[in-house]
Each structure stands twice: as C-alpha cells, then as structure tokens.
CSV table of C-alpha atoms and ligand atoms in Angstrom, one decimal:
chain,number,residue,atom,x,y,z
A,182,UNK,CA,-10.6,-7.8,20.0
A,183,UNK,CA,-10.3,-5.1,17.4
A,184,UNK,CA,-7.9,-5.3,14.5
A,185,UNK,CA,-7.1,-2.7,11.9
A,186,UNK,CA,-4.9,-2.9,8.8
A,187,UNK,CA,-3.2,0.0,7.1
A,188,UNK,CA,-2.5,-0.1,3.3
A,189,UNK,CA,-0.1,2.7,2.5
A,190,UNK,CA,1.0,3.6,-0.9
A,191,UNK,CA,1.4,6.3,-3.6
A,192,UNK,CA,-1.6,4.9,-5.4
A,193,UNK,CA,-0.7,6.6,-8.7
A,194,UNK,CA,-3.0,4.9,-9.7
A,195,UNK,CA,-4.5,2.4,-7.3
A,196,UNK,CA,-5.0,-1.1,-8.9
A,197,UNK,CA,-6.2,-4.6,-8.2
A,198,UNK,CA,-2.8,-5.6,-6.7
A,199,UNK,CA,-3.4,-3.2,-3.8
A,200,UNK,CA,-7.0,-4.3,-3.4
A,201,UNK,CA,-6.4,-8.0,-3.5
A,202,UNK,CA,-3.6,-7.7,-0.9
A,203,UNK,CA,-5.8,-5.6,1.4
A,204,UNK,CA,-8.8,-7.9,1.1
A,205,UNK,CA,-6.7,-11.0,1.9
A,206,UNK,CA,-5.2,-9.4,5.0
A,207,UNK,CA,-8.6,-8.3,6.1
A,208,UNK,CA,-9.9,-11.8,5.8
A,209,UNK,CA,-6.9,-13.6,7.3
A,210,UNK,CA,-6.5,-11.3,10.3
A,211,UNK,CA,-10.2,-10.6,10.7
A,212,UNK,CA,-9.8,-6.8,10.5
A,213,UNK,CA,-12.8,-4.6,11.1
A,214,UNK,CA,-11.3,-2.0,8.8
A,215,UNK,CA,-8.6,-1.5,6.3
A,216,UNK,CA,-7.4,2.1,6.0
A,217,UNK,CA,-6.0,3.1,2.6
A,218,UNK,CA,-3.6,6.0,3.3
A,219,UNK,CA,-2.3,7.8,0.2
A,220,UNK,CA,1.2,9.3,0.9
A,221,UNK,CA,1.5,13.0,0.4
A,222,UNK,CA,5.3,13.3,-0.2
A,223,UNK,CA,6.6,9.8,-0.6
A,224,UNK,CA,10.2,10.0,0.7
A,225,UNK,CA,11.4,7.3,-1.7
A,226,UNK,CA,9.8,8.4,-4.9
A,227,UNK,CA,11.6,11.5,-5.8
A,228,UNK,CA,12.9,10.2,-9.2
A,229,UNK,CA,9.6,11.0,-11.0
A,230,UNK,CA,6.8,13.4,-10.9
A,231,UNK,CA,3.9,12.1,-8.7
A,232,UNK,CA,0.4,13.0,-9.7
A,233,UNK,CA,-1.3,15.7,-7.6
A,234,UNK,CA,-2.7,14.4,-4.4
A,235,UNK,CA,-6.3,15.4,-5.4
A,236,UNK,CA,-6.2,12.8,-8.2
A,237,UNK,CA,-4.6,10.0,-6.2
A,238,UNK,CA,-7.1,10.6,-3.4
A,239,UNK,CA,-10.1,10.6,-5.7
A,240,UNK,CA,-9.0,7.4,-7.4
A,241,UNK,CA,-8.4,5.7,-4.1
A,242,UNK,CA,-11.8,6.7,-2.9
A,243,UNK,CA,-13.4,5.4,-6.0
A,244,UNK,CA,-11.6,2.1,-5.7
A,245,UNK,CA,-12.8,1.3,-2.1
A,246,UNK,CA,-16.6,2.1,-2.5
A,247,UNK,CA,-17.5,-1.5,-3.2
A,248,UNK,CA,-15.9,-2.9,0.0
A,249,UNK,CA,-17.6,-2.1,3.3
A,250,UNK,CA,-14.4,-2.8,5.2
A,251,UNK,CA,-12.3,-0.4,3.2
A,252,UNK,CA,-11.9,3.3,4.0
A,253,UNK,CA,-9.6,6.1,2.9
A,254,UNK,CA,-7.7,8.1,5.4
A,255,UNK,CA,-6.2,11.5,4.7
A,256,UNK,CA,-4.0,11.3,7.7
A,257,UNK,CA,-0.7,11.6,5.7
A,258,UNK,CA,-2.1,14.1,3.3
A,259,UNK,CA,-3.3,16.4,6.1
A,260,UNK,CA,0.1,16.3,7.7
A,261,UNK,CA,2.7,18.7,6.3
A,262,UNK,CA,6.1,17.4,5.3
A,263,UNK,CA,7.2,13.8,4.5
A,264,UNK,CA,5.2,11.0,5.9
A,265,UNK,CA,7.2,8.5,7.9
A,266,UNK,CA,5.6,5.1,8.6
A,267,UNK,CA,6.2,5.4,12.3
A,268,UNK,CA,4.2,8.6,12.6
A,269,UNK,CA,1.3,7.2,10.6
A,270,UNK,CA,1.3,4.1,12.8
A,271,UNK,CA,1.3,6.2,15.9
A,272,UNK,CA,-1.5,8.4,14.6
A,273,UNK,CA,-3.7,5.4,13.7
A,274,UNK,CA,-3.1,3.9,17.2
A,275,UNK,CA,-4.1,7.1,18.9
A,276,UNK,CA,-7.2,7.5,16.8
A,277,UNK,CA,-8.5,3.9,16.7
A,278,UNK,CA,-6.8,2.3,19.7
A,279,UNK,CA,-6.9,-1.2,18.1
A,280,UNK,CA,-5.8,-4.4,19.9
A,281,UNK,CA,-3.9,-5.4,16.7
A,282,UNK,CA,-2.5,-3.3,14.0
A,283,UNK,CA,-1.2,-4.7,10.7
A,284,UNK,CA,0.7,-2.7,8.1
A,285,UNK,CA,0.3,-4.2,4.7
A,286,UNK,CA,3.1,-4.1,2.1
A,287,UNK,CA,4.1,-6.0,-1.0
A,288,UNK,CA,7.1,-8.3,-0.8
A,289,UNK,CA,9.1,-5.5,-2.5
A,290,UNK,CA,8.3,-2.7,-0.1
A,291,UNK,CA,8.6,-4.4,3.3
A,292,UNK,CA,12.4,-4.1,3.4
A,293,UNK,CA,12.4,-0.5,2.2
A,294,UNK,CA,10.1,0.4,5.0
A,295,UNK,CA,11.8,-1.6,7.7
A,296,UNK,CA,15.3,-0.3,7.4
A,297,UNK,CA,17.9,-1.3,9.9
A,298,UNK,CA,17.7,2.2,11.3
A,299,UNK,CA,14.1,2.1,12.5
A,300,UNK,CA,13.4,-1.6,12.6
A,301,UNK,CA,13.0,-1.8,16.4
A,302,UNK,CA,10.7,1.2,16.7
A,303,UNK,CA,8.5,0.0,13.8
A,304,UNK,CA,8.2,-3.6,14.9
A,305,UNK,CA,7.4,-2.8,18.4
A,306,UNK,CA,4.6,-0.5,17.2
A,307,UNK,CA,2.8,-2.9,14.8
A,308,UNK,CA,2.9,-6.1,12.7
A,309,UNK,CA,4.0,-6.0,9.1
A,310,UNK,CA,2.3,-8.2,6.5
A,311,UNK,CA,4.3,-8.8,3.3
A,312,UNK,CA,2.1,-10.0,0.4
A,313,UNK,CA,3.7,-12.0,-2.3
A,314,UNK,CA,4.3,-10.1,-5.5
A,315,UNK,CA,5.4,-11.4,-8.9
A,316,UNK,CA,9.1,-10.6,-9.5
A,317,UNK,CA,10.0,-10.5,-5.8
A,318,UNK,CA,11.2,-13.5,-4.0
A,319,UNK,CA,9.6,-13.8,-0.5
A,320,UNK,CA,12.2,-16.4,0.7
A,321,UNK,CA,14.8,-13.8,0.0
A,322,UNK,CA,13.0,-11.6,2.5
A,323,UNK,CA,13.2,-14.3,5.2
A,324,UNK,CA,16.9,-14.6,4.5
A,325,UNK,CA,17.5,-10.9,4.8
A,326,UNK,CA,15.7,-10.8,8.1
A,327,UNK,CA,17.8,-13.6,9.6
A,328,UNK,CA,19.7,-11.4,11.9
A,329,UNK,CA,16.7,-10.0,13.7
A,330,UNK,CA,15.8,-11.2,17.2
A,331,UNK,CA,12.9,-13.6,17.4
A,332,UNK,CA,10.5,-11.1,19.0
A,333,UNK,CA,10.9,-8.8,16.0
A,334,UNK,CA,10.9,-11.6,13.4
A,335,UNK,CA,7.5,-12.7,14.7
A,336,UNK,CA,6.1,-9.3,13.8
A,337,UNK,CA,6.7,-9.8,10.1
A,338,UNK,CA,4.3,-12.1,8.5
A,339,UNK,CA,4.3,-13.3,4.9
A,340,UNK,CA,1.1,-14.1,3.1
A,341,UNK,CA,0.3,-15.5,-0.3
A,342,UNK,CA,-2.1,-13.7,-2.5
A,343,UNK,CA,-3.1,-14.6,-6.1
A,344,UNK,CA,-0.3,-13.4,-8.2
A,345,UNK,CA,-1.1,-10.2,-9.9
A,346,UNK,CA,1.8,-8.8,-12.0
A,347,UNK,CA,0.2,-5.4,-11.9
A,348,UNK,CA,2.1,-2.2,-11.0
A,349,UNK,CA,1.2,1.5,-11.1
A,350,UNK,CA,4.4,2.0,-13.1
A,351,UNK,CA,3.2,-0.4,-15.8
A,352,UNK,CA,-0.2,1.2,-15.9
A,353,UNK,CA,1.3,4.7,-16.4
A,354,UNK,CA,3.5,3.3,-19.1
A,355,UNK,CA,0.5,1.6,-20.8
A,356,UNK,CA,-1.5,4.9,-20.8
A,357,UNK,CA,1.4,6.7,-22.2
A,358,UNK,CA,1.8,4.2,-25.0
A,359,UNK,CA,-1.9,3.9,-25.7
A,360,UNK,CA,-2.1,0.3,-24.5
A,361,UNK,CA,-5.1,-1.1,-22.6
A,362,UNK,CA,-5.4,-0.8,-18.9
A,363,UNK,CA,-8.9,-2.4,-18.7
A,364,UNK,CA,-9.2,-5.2,-16.1
A,365,UNK,CA,-6.0,-4.1,-14.3
A,366,UNK,CA,-7.9,-1.6,-12.1
A,367,UNK,CA,-11.5,-0.7,-11.1
A,368,UNK,CA,-13.5,0.6,-14.1
A,369,UNK,CA,-14.3,4.0,-12.5
A,370,UNK,CA,-10.5,4.6,-11.9
A,371,UNK,CA,-9.9,3.7,-15.6
A,372,UNK,CA,-12.5,6.3,-16.6
A,373,UNK,CA,-11.1,8.9,-14.2
A,374,UNK,CA,-7.6,8.5,-15.7
A,375,UNK,CA,-9.0,9.1,-19.2
A,376,UNK,CA,-11.2,12.0,-18.2
A,377,UNK,CA,-8.4,13.8,-16.5
A,378,UNK,CA,-5.7,13.1,-19.1
A,379,UNK,CA,-3.4,11.5,-16.5
A,380,UNK,CA,-0.2,9.7,-17.4
A,381,UNK,CA,0.0,11.1,-20.9
A,382,UNK,CA,3.6,12.2,-20.2
A,383,UNK,CA,5.6,9.8,-18.1
B,1445,LIG,P1,4.8,2.0,-8.4
B,1445,LIG,O1,5.0,1.1,-9.6
B,1445,LIG,O2,4.6,3.5,-8.8
B,1445,LIG,O3,5.9,1.9,-7.3
B,1445,LIG,P2,3.1,0.1,-7.1
B,1445,LIG,O4,2.2,-0.6,-8.0
B,1445,LIG,O5,4.3,-0.5,-6.5
B,1445,LIG,O6,3.4,1.5,-7.8
B,1445,LIG,P3,2.6,1.5,-4.6
B,1445,LIG,O7,1.7,2.6,-4.4
B,1445,LIG,O8,4.1,1.8,-4.7
B,1445,LIG,O9,2.2,0.7,-5.9
B,1445,LIG,O10,2.4,0.3,-3.6
B,1445,LIG,C1,1.8,0.4,-2.3
B,1445,LIG,C2,1.9,-1.0,-1.6
B,1445,LIG,O11,1.3,-2.0,-2.4
B,1445,LIG,C3,3.4,-1.4,-1.6
B,1445,LIG,O12,3.6,-2.1,-0.3
B,1445,LIG,C4,3.5,-2.5,-2.7
B,1445,LIG,O13,4.5,-3.4,-2.4
B,1445,LIG,C5,2.1,-3.1,-2.7
B,1445,LIG,N1,1.7,-3.6,-4.0
B,1445,LIG,C6,1.6,-2.9,-5.1
B,1445,LIG,N2,1.2,-3.7,-6.2
B,1445,LIG,C7,1.2,-5.0,-5.7
B,1445,LIG,C8,0.9,-6.3,-6.3
B,1445,LIG,N3,0.6,-6.4,-7.6
B,1445,LIG,N4,0.9,-7.4,-5.4
B,1445,LIG,C9,1.2,-7.2,-4.1
B,1445,LIG,N5,1.5,-6.1,-3.5
B,1445,LIG,C10,1.5,-4.9,-4.3
B,1446,LIG,MG1,5.8,0.6,-5.6
C-alpha cells in the first residue's frame, strides 16, 4: 500500500506550523512521501502582494532538506493560470498512482477548499486532513460538515498537532516591524528572508 500526502500553501514564508502538520500526517498515515506544492496564483489571496514564486519555492526547498520524506513539487507553478485543488489532486494521482492520497490543511483552510460547489468531486478524489490550529475551533468544523453524507464525512479527518500559533502573516508583520522571527521557522529560511530583503513592505 502506498500513501502520499500533499501539503499545499502559499508558503510566504514556510514556517514550523506547516512542517509540524506535515510530519504528523506522514507519521499517522504512514506516507512514503509528503509533497509540498507551492501555489502559483492562489485564487483566495488577491488582497495582498504575494512574493515572487522564485522566493517562495527557494524557501520551501530549504525547509524540507532535513526530512527524507519531504519533497517539493513544482506542479502548480509549472501550470499556467490559477491552481485549483482538484487539478492538483488529479495530477498527483496520475503521476504517483498512490493507494491513498491525503490533502493536508489547517483547521482554517479546510472549509475554504471544500466549498459546497466542489465538495463531491474533491472528496471522492482524496482524503482531507485538517490539523488543529490555534484560533480555529475544530468542533466548529464538524458542525459545519453536519449536512454531508456519511461517505463524504469519512473522507475528512481531524488530527491534533502541538499548537503552534505561527502564521506567515505574523512573520511578515514581524519582519516589517523589526521584531524577531527566530525559532518560528527554519534558520536557513530566516537568513534567506534577510538576505533578499523580503517583507520590508507589507
Ligand atoms: P498566511 O498567513 O499568509 O495565510 P499561513 O501561515 O496560513 O499563511 P498558508 O501558506 O496560507 O500559511 O497555509 C498553508 C496550509 O498550512 C493551510 O492549510 C493552513 O491552514 C496550514 N497551516 C498554516 N499554519 C499552520 C499552523 N500554525 N498550524 C496548522 N496548520 C497550519
Ligand atoms: Mg493561510
């Protein structure tokens, strides 16, 4: 049995919240591989300027080098136009043909991704794992999913991870204000941000 997990995100920048969620899912579902897939044009993030993809890709690559199970996939970046989760899931299935596929999200993002419009298509294509995230109530999630048929409900799994109140938004704000970001993200990523003058204007 082969199992693969996908960790999608803007990763602007990647931080320990992403890495801890991915490692917990890898362990709990015995995945051979976790694919970190940076989004090229995130459909829901048009309210602010996203860093160029070269930076987000470089930081994601730096962050995964210490974990043999983690790899970065440029699948969404290589595709032109917006990246929809269903297309990404289909492409991963075609390439790796896993027996089980898990799409990792935080408790905040799972409902954004599984909208009522595409819920059936997505949940018949893969499992969704919602990791706990400080500030977002996971029981709220169960409540919101109440109306779904059992076969779909079973495809959304909640898991508990050590609470990390870290977000890319807060890291960008900290850099902008000159506050420390040390210990919130891997050290090479911290240096990369400094070296490339990222997030000076937010
Ligand atoms: P931003 O503040 O820019 O939205 P973010 O920290 O939420 O950034 P994203 O790239 O938006 O990071 O998130 C990618 C995925 O990782 C999402 O599913 C999100 O819910 C999840 N995630 C991010 N941070 C955490 C965290 N601290 N704990 C659990 N899940 C997280
Ligand atoms: Mg987010």
